[in-house]
PDB file of C-alpha atoms in Angstrom:
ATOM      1  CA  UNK A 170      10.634  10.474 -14.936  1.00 65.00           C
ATOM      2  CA  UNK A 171       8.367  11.780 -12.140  1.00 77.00           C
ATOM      3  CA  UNK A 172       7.239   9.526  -9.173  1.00 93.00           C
ATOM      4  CA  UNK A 173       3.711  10.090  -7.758  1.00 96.00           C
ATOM      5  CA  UNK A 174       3.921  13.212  -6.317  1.00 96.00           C
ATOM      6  CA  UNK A 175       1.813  14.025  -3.237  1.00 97.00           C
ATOM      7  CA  UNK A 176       0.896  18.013  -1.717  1.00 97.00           C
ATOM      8  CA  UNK A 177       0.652  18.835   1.091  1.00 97.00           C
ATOM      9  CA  UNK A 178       3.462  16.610   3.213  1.00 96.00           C
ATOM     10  CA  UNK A 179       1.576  17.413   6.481  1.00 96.00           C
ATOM     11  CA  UNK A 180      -1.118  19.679   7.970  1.00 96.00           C
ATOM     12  CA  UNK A 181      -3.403  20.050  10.914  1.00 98.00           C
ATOM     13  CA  UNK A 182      -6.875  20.622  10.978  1.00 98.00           C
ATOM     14  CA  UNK A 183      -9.675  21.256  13.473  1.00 98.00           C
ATOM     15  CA  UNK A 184     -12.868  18.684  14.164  1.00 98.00           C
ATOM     16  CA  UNK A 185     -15.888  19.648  11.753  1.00 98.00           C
ATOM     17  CA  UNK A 186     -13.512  21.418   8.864  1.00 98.00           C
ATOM     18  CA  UNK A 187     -13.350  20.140   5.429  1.00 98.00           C
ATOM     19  CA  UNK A 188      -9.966  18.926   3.879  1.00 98.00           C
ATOM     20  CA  UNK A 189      -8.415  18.468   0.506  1.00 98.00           C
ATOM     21  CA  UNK A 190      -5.360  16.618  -0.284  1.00 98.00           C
ATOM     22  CA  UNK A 191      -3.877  16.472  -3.664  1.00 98.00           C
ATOM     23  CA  UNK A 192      -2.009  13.632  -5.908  1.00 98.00           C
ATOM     24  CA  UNK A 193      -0.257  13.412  -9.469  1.00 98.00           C
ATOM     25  CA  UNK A 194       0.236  10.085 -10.608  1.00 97.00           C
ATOM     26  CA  UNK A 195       3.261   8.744 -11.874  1.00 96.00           C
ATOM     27  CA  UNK A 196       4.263   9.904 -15.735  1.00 94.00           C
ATOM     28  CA  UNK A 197       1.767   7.627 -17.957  1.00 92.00           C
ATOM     29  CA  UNK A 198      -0.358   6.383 -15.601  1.00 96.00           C
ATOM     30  CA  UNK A 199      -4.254   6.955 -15.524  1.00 96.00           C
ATOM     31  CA  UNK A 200      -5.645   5.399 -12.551  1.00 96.00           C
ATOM     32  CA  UNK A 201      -5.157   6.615  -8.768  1.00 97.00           C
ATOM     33  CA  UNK A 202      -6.434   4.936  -6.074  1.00 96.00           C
ATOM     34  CA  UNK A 203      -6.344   6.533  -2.168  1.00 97.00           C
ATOM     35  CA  UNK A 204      -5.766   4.749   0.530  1.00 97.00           C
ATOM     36  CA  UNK A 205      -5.903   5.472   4.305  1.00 98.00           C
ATOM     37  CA  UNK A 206      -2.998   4.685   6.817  1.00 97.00           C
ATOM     38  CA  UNK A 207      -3.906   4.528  10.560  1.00 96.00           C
ATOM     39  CA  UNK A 208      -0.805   5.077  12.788  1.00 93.00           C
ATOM     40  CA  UNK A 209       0.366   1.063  13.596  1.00 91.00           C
ATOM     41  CA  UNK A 210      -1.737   0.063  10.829  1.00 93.00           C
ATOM     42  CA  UNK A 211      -1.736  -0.796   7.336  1.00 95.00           C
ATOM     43  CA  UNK A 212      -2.953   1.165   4.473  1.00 96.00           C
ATOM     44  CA  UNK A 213      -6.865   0.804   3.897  1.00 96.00           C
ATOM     45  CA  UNK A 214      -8.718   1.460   0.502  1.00 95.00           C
ATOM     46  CA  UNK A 215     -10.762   3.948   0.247  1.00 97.00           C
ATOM     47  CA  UNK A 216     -11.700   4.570  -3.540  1.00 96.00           C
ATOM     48  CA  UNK A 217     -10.087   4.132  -7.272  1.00 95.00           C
ATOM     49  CA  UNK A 218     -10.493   6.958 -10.000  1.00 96.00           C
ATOM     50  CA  UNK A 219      -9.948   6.128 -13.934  1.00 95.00           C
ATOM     51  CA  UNK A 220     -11.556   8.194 -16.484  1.00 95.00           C
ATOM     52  CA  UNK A 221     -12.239  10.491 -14.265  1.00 95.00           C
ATOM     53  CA  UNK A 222     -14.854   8.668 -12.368  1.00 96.00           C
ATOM     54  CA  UNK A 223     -15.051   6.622  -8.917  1.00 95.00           C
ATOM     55  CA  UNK A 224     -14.490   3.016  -9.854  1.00 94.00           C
ATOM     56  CA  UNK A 225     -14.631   1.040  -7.087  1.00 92.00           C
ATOM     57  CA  UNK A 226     -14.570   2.071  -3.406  1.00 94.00           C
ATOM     58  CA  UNK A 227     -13.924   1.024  -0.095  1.00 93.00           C
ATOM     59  CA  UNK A 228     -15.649   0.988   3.354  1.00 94.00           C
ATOM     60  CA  UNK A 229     -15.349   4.136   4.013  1.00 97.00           C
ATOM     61  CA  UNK A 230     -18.413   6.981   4.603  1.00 97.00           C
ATOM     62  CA  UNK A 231     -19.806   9.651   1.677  1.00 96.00           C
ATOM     63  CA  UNK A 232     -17.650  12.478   3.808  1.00 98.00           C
ATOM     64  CA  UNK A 233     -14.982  10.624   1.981  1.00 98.00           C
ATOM     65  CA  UNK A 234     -14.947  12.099  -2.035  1.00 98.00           C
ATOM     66  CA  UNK A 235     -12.614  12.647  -4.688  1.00 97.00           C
ATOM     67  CA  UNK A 236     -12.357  13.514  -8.107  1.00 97.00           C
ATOM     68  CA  UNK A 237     -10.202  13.049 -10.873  1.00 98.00           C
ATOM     69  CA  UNK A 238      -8.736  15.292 -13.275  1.00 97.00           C
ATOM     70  CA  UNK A 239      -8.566  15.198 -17.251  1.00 97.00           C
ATOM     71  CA  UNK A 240      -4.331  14.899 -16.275  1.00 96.00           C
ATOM     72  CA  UNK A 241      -5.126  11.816 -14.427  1.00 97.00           C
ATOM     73  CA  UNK A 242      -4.407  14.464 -11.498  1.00 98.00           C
ATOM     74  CA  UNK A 243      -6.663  13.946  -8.124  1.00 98.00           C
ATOM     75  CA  UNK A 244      -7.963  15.056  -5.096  1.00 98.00           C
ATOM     76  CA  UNK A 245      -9.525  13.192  -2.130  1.00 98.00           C
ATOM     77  CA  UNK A 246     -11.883  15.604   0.373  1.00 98.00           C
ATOM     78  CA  UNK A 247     -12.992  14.500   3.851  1.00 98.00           C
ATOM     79  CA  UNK A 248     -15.901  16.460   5.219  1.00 98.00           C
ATOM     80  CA  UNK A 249     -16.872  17.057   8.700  1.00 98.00           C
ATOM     81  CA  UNK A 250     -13.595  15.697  10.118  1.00 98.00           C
ATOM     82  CA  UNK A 251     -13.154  13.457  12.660  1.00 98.00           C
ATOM     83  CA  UNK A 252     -10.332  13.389  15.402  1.00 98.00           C
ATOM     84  CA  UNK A 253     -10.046   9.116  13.678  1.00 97.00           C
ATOM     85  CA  UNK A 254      -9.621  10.697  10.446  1.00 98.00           C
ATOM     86  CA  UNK A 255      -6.095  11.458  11.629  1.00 98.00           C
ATOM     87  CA  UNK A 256      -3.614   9.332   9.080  1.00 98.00           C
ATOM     88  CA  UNK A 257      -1.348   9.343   6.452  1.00 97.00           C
ATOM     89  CA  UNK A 258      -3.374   9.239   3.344  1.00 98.00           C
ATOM     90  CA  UNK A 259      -1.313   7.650   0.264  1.00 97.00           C
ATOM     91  CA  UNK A 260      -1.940   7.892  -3.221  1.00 97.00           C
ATOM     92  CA  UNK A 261      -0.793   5.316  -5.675  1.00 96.00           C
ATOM     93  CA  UNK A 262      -0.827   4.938  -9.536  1.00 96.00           C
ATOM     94  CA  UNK A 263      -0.975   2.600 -11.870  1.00 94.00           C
ATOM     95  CA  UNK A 264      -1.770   2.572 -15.509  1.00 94.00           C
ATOM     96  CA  UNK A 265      -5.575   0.560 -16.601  1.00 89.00           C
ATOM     97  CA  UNK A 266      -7.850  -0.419 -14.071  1.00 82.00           C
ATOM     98  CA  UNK A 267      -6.659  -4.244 -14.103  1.00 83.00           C
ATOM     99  CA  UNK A 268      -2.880  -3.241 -13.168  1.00 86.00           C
ATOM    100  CA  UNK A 269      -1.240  -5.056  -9.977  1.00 85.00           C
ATOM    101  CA  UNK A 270       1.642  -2.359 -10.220  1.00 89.00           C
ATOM    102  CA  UNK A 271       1.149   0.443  -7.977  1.00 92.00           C
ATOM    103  CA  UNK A 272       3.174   3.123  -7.839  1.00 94.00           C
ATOM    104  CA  UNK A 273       3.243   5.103  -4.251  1.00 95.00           C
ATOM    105  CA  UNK A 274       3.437   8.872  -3.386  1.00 95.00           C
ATOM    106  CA  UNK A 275       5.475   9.530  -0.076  1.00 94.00           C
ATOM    107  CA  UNK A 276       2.029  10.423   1.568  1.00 96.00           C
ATOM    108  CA  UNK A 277       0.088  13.278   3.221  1.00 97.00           C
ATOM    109  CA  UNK A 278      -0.074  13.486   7.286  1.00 97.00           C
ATOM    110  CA  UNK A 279      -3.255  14.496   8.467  1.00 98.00           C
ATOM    111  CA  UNK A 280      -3.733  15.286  12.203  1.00 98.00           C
ATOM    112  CA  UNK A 281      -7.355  16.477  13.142  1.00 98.00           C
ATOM    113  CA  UNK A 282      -7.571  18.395  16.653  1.00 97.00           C
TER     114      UNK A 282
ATOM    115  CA  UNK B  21     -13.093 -10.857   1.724  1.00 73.00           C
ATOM    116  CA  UNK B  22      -9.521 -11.217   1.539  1.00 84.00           C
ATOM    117  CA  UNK B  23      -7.459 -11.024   4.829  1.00 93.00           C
ATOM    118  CA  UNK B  24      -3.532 -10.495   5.334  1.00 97.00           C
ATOM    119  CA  UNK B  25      -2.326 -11.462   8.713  1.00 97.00           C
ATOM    120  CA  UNK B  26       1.089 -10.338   9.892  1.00 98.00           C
ATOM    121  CA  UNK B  27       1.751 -12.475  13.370  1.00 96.00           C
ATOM    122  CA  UNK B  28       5.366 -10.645  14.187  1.00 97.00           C
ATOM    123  CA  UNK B  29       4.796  -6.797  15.129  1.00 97.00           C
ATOM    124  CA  UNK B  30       8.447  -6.351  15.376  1.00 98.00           C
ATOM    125  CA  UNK B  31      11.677  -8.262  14.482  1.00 98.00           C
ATOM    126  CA  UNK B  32      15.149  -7.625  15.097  1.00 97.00           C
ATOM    127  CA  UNK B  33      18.272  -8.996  12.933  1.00 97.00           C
ATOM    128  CA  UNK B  34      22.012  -8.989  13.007  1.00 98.00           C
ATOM    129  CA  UNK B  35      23.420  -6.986  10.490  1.00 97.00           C
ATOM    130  CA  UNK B  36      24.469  -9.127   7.429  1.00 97.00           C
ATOM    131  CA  UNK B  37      22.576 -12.237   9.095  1.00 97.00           C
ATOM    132  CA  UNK B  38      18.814 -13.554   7.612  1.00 98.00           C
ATOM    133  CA  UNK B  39      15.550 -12.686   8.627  1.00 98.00           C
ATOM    134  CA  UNK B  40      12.232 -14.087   7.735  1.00 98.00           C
ATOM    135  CA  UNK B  41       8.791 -11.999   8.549  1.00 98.00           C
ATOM    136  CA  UNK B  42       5.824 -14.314   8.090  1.00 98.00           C
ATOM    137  CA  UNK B  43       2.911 -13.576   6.530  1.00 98.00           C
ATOM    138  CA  UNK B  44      -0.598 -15.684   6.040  1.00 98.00           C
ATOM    139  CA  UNK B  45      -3.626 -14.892   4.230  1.00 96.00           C
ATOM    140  CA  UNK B  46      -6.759 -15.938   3.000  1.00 94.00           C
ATOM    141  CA  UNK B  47      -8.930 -15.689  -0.168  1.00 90.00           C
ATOM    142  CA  UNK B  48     -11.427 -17.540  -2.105  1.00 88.00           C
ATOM    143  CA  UNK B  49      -9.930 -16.985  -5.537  1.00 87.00           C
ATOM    144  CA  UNK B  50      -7.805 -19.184  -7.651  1.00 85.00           C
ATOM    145  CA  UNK B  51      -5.591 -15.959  -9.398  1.00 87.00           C
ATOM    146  CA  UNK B  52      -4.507 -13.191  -7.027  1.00 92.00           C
ATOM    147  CA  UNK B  53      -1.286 -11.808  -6.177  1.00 94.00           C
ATOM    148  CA  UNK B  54       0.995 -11.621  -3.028  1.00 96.00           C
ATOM    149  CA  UNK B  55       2.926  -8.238  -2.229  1.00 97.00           C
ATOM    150  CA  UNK B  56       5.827  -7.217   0.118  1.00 98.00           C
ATOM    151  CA  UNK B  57       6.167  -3.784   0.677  1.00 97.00           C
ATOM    152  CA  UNK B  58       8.393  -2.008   2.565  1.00 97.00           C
ATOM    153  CA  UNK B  59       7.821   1.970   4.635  1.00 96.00           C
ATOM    154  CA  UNK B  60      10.969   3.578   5.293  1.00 94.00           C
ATOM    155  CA  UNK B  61      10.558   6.663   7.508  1.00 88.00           C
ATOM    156  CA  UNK B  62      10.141   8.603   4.502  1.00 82.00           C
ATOM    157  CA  UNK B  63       6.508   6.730   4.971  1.00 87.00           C
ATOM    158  CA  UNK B  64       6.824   5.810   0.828  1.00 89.00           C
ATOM    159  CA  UNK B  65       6.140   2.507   0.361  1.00 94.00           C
ATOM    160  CA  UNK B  66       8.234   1.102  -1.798  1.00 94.00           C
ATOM    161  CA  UNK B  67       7.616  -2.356  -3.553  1.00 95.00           C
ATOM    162  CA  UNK B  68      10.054  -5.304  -2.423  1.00 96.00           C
ATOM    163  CA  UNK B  69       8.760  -8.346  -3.788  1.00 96.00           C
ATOM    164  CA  UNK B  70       5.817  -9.353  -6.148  1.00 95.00           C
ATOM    165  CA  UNK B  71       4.540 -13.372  -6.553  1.00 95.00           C
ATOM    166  CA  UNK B  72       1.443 -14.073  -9.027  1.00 93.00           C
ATOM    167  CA  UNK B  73      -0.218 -17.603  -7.585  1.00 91.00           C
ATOM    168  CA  UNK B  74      -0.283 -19.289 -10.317  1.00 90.00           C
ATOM    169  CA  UNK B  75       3.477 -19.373 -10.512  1.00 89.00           C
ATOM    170  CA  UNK B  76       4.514 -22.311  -8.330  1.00 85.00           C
ATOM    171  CA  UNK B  77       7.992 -20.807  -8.247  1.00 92.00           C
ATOM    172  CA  UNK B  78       9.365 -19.008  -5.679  1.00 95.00           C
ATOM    173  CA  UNK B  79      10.184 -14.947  -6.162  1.00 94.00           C
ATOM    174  CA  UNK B  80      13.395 -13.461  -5.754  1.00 94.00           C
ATOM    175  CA  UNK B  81      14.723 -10.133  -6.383  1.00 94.00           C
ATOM    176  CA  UNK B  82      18.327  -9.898  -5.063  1.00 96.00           C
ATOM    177  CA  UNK B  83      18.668 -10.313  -1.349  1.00 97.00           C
ATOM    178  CA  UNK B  84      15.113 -10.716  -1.048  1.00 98.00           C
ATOM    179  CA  UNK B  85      13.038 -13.757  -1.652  1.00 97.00           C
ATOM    180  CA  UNK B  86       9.557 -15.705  -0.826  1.00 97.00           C
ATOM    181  CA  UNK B  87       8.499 -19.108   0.329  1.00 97.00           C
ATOM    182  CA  UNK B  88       5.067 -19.253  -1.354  1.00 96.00           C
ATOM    183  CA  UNK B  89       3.376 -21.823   0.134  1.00 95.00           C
ATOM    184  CA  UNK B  90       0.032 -21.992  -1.698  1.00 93.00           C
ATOM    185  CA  UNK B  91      -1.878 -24.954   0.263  1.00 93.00           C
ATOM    186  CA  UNK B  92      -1.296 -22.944   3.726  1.00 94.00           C
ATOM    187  CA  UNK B  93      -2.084 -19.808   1.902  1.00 95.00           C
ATOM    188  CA  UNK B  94       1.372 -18.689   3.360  1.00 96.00           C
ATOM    189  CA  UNK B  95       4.008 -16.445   2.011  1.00 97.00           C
ATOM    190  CA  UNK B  96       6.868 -15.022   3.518  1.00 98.00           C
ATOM    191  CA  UNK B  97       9.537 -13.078   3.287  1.00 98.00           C
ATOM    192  CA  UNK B  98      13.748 -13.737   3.654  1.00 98.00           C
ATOM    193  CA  UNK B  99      15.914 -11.065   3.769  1.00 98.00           C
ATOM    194  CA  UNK B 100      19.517 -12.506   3.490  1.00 98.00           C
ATOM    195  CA  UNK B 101      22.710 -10.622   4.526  1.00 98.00           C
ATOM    196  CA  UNK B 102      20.552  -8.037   6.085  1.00 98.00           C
ATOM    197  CA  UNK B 103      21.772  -4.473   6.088  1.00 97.00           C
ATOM    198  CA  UNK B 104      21.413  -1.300   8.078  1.00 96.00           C
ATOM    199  CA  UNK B 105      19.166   0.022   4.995  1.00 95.00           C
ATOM    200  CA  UNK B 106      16.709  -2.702   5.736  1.00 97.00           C
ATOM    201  CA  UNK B 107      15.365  -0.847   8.474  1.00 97.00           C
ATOM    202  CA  UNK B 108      11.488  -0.126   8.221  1.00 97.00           C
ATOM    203  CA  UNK B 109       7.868  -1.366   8.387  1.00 97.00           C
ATOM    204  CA  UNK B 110       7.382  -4.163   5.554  1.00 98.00           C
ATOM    205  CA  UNK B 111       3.885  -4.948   5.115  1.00 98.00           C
ATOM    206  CA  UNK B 112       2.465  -8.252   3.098  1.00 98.00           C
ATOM    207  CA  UNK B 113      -0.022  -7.372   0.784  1.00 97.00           C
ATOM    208  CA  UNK B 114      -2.246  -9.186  -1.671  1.00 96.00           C
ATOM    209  CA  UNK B 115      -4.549  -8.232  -4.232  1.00 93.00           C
ATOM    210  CA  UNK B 116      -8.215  -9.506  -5.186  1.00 82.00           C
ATOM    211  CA  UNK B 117      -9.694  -9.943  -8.443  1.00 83.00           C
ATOM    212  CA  UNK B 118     -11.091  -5.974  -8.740  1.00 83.00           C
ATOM    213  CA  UNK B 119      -6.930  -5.157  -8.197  1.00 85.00           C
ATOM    214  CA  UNK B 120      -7.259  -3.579  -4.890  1.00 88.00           C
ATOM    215  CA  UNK B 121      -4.380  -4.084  -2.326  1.00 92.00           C
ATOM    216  CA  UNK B 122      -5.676  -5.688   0.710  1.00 94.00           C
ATOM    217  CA  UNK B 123      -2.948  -4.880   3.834  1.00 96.00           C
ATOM    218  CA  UNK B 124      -1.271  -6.924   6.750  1.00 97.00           C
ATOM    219  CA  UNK B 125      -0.810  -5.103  10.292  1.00 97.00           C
ATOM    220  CA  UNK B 126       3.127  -4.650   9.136  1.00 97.00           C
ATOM    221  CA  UNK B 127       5.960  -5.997  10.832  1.00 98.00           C
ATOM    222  CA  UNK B 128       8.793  -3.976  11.745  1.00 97.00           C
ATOM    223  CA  UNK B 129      12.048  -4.808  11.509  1.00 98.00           C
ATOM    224  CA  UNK B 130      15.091  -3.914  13.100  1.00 98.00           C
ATOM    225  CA  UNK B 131      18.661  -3.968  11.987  1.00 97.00           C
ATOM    226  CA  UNK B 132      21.152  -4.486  14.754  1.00 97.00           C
ATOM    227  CA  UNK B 133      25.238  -2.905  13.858  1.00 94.00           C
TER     228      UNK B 133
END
């Protein structure tokens, strides 16, 4: 049975270019949400996709967007990058929209220059 | 808005002696749940503990086991007969009515041979 699997493990980008990090959700699950992982910090929410739409998001700006796939599959883009947008983004499923089980990938390291 | 306060950045332990990593946090809602996770370097988080409040008794999974203290809107974590594998970042965690994780600071603990 396949964990939440996250691509890619790390990259580095440069201030102003646009990003996109991937996710597959756990075997039978529907719902990904992304969160945002400052170094020394813990994990923020940034948005929740089920059906393929944005359900609920966090306090985070519109260069933050994402989209969902019909295989539950999904992708978060940041725009205009930011050195603070350096983090390790995570990506956790769960299955419905009113599930307290998450399911975590190992992560994506992003490091803006 | 929910908060998760983690007072102990860092804690060290004996090996095969108990720790206990503290954890307060505050909400205005009668259901929610209470998390401990724990980040290996692998950076996955990987669920320890869960406690729903409405269940007046105490979690415990193993080695591993709460002290829900719903009053002080406290909840911490023991770690009994600690072991080298303990080793990480374990974050407290809770979750609102809309099921998104809300995140402590993390503390992390050490493991001493």
């Amino acid at each position: 049975d396949a964990g939440v699997t996250q691509s890619p493990t790390h990259l580095i980008k440069t201030r102003g270019q646009q990003v996109t990090l991937r996710c597959s959700p756990k075997s039978g699950h529907d719902t990904v949400s992304w969160y945002q992982q400052a170094l020394g910090q813990g994990p923020q929410f940034i948005f929740q996709y089920y059906e393929e739409e944005e359900r609920q998001r966090g306090n985070f700006p519109d260069r933050f967007s994402g989209h969902q796939f019909p295989n539950y599959s999904s992708e978060l883009n940041v725009n205009a990058l930011l050195l603070g947008d350096s983090a390790l983004y995570l990506c956790a499923s769960s299955l419905g929209l009113a599930s307290y089980e998450q399911y975590f990938g190992p992560g994506t390291r992003l490091t803006v220059t | 808005a929910q908060t998760v306060t983690q007072s102990q950045p860092e804690m060290s332990v004996q090996e095969a002696e108990t720790v206990t990593l503290s954890c307060t946090y505050d909400t205005s809602e009668s259901d929610y749940y209470l998390f401990w996770y724990k980040q290996p370097p692998s950076r996955q988080m990987i669920l320890v503990i869960r406690q729903e409040a409405y269940k007046q008794q105490n979690a415990t999974e193993n080695r591993f086991s709460v002290n829900f203290q719903k009053a002080a809107k406290s909840f911490s974590l023991k770690i009994s007969d600690s072991q080298l594998g303990d080793a990480a970042m374990y974050f407290c965690a809770s979750m609102d009515s809309n099921y998104q994780l809300i995140w402590g600071a993390g503390t992390k603990l050490i493991i001493k041979p």
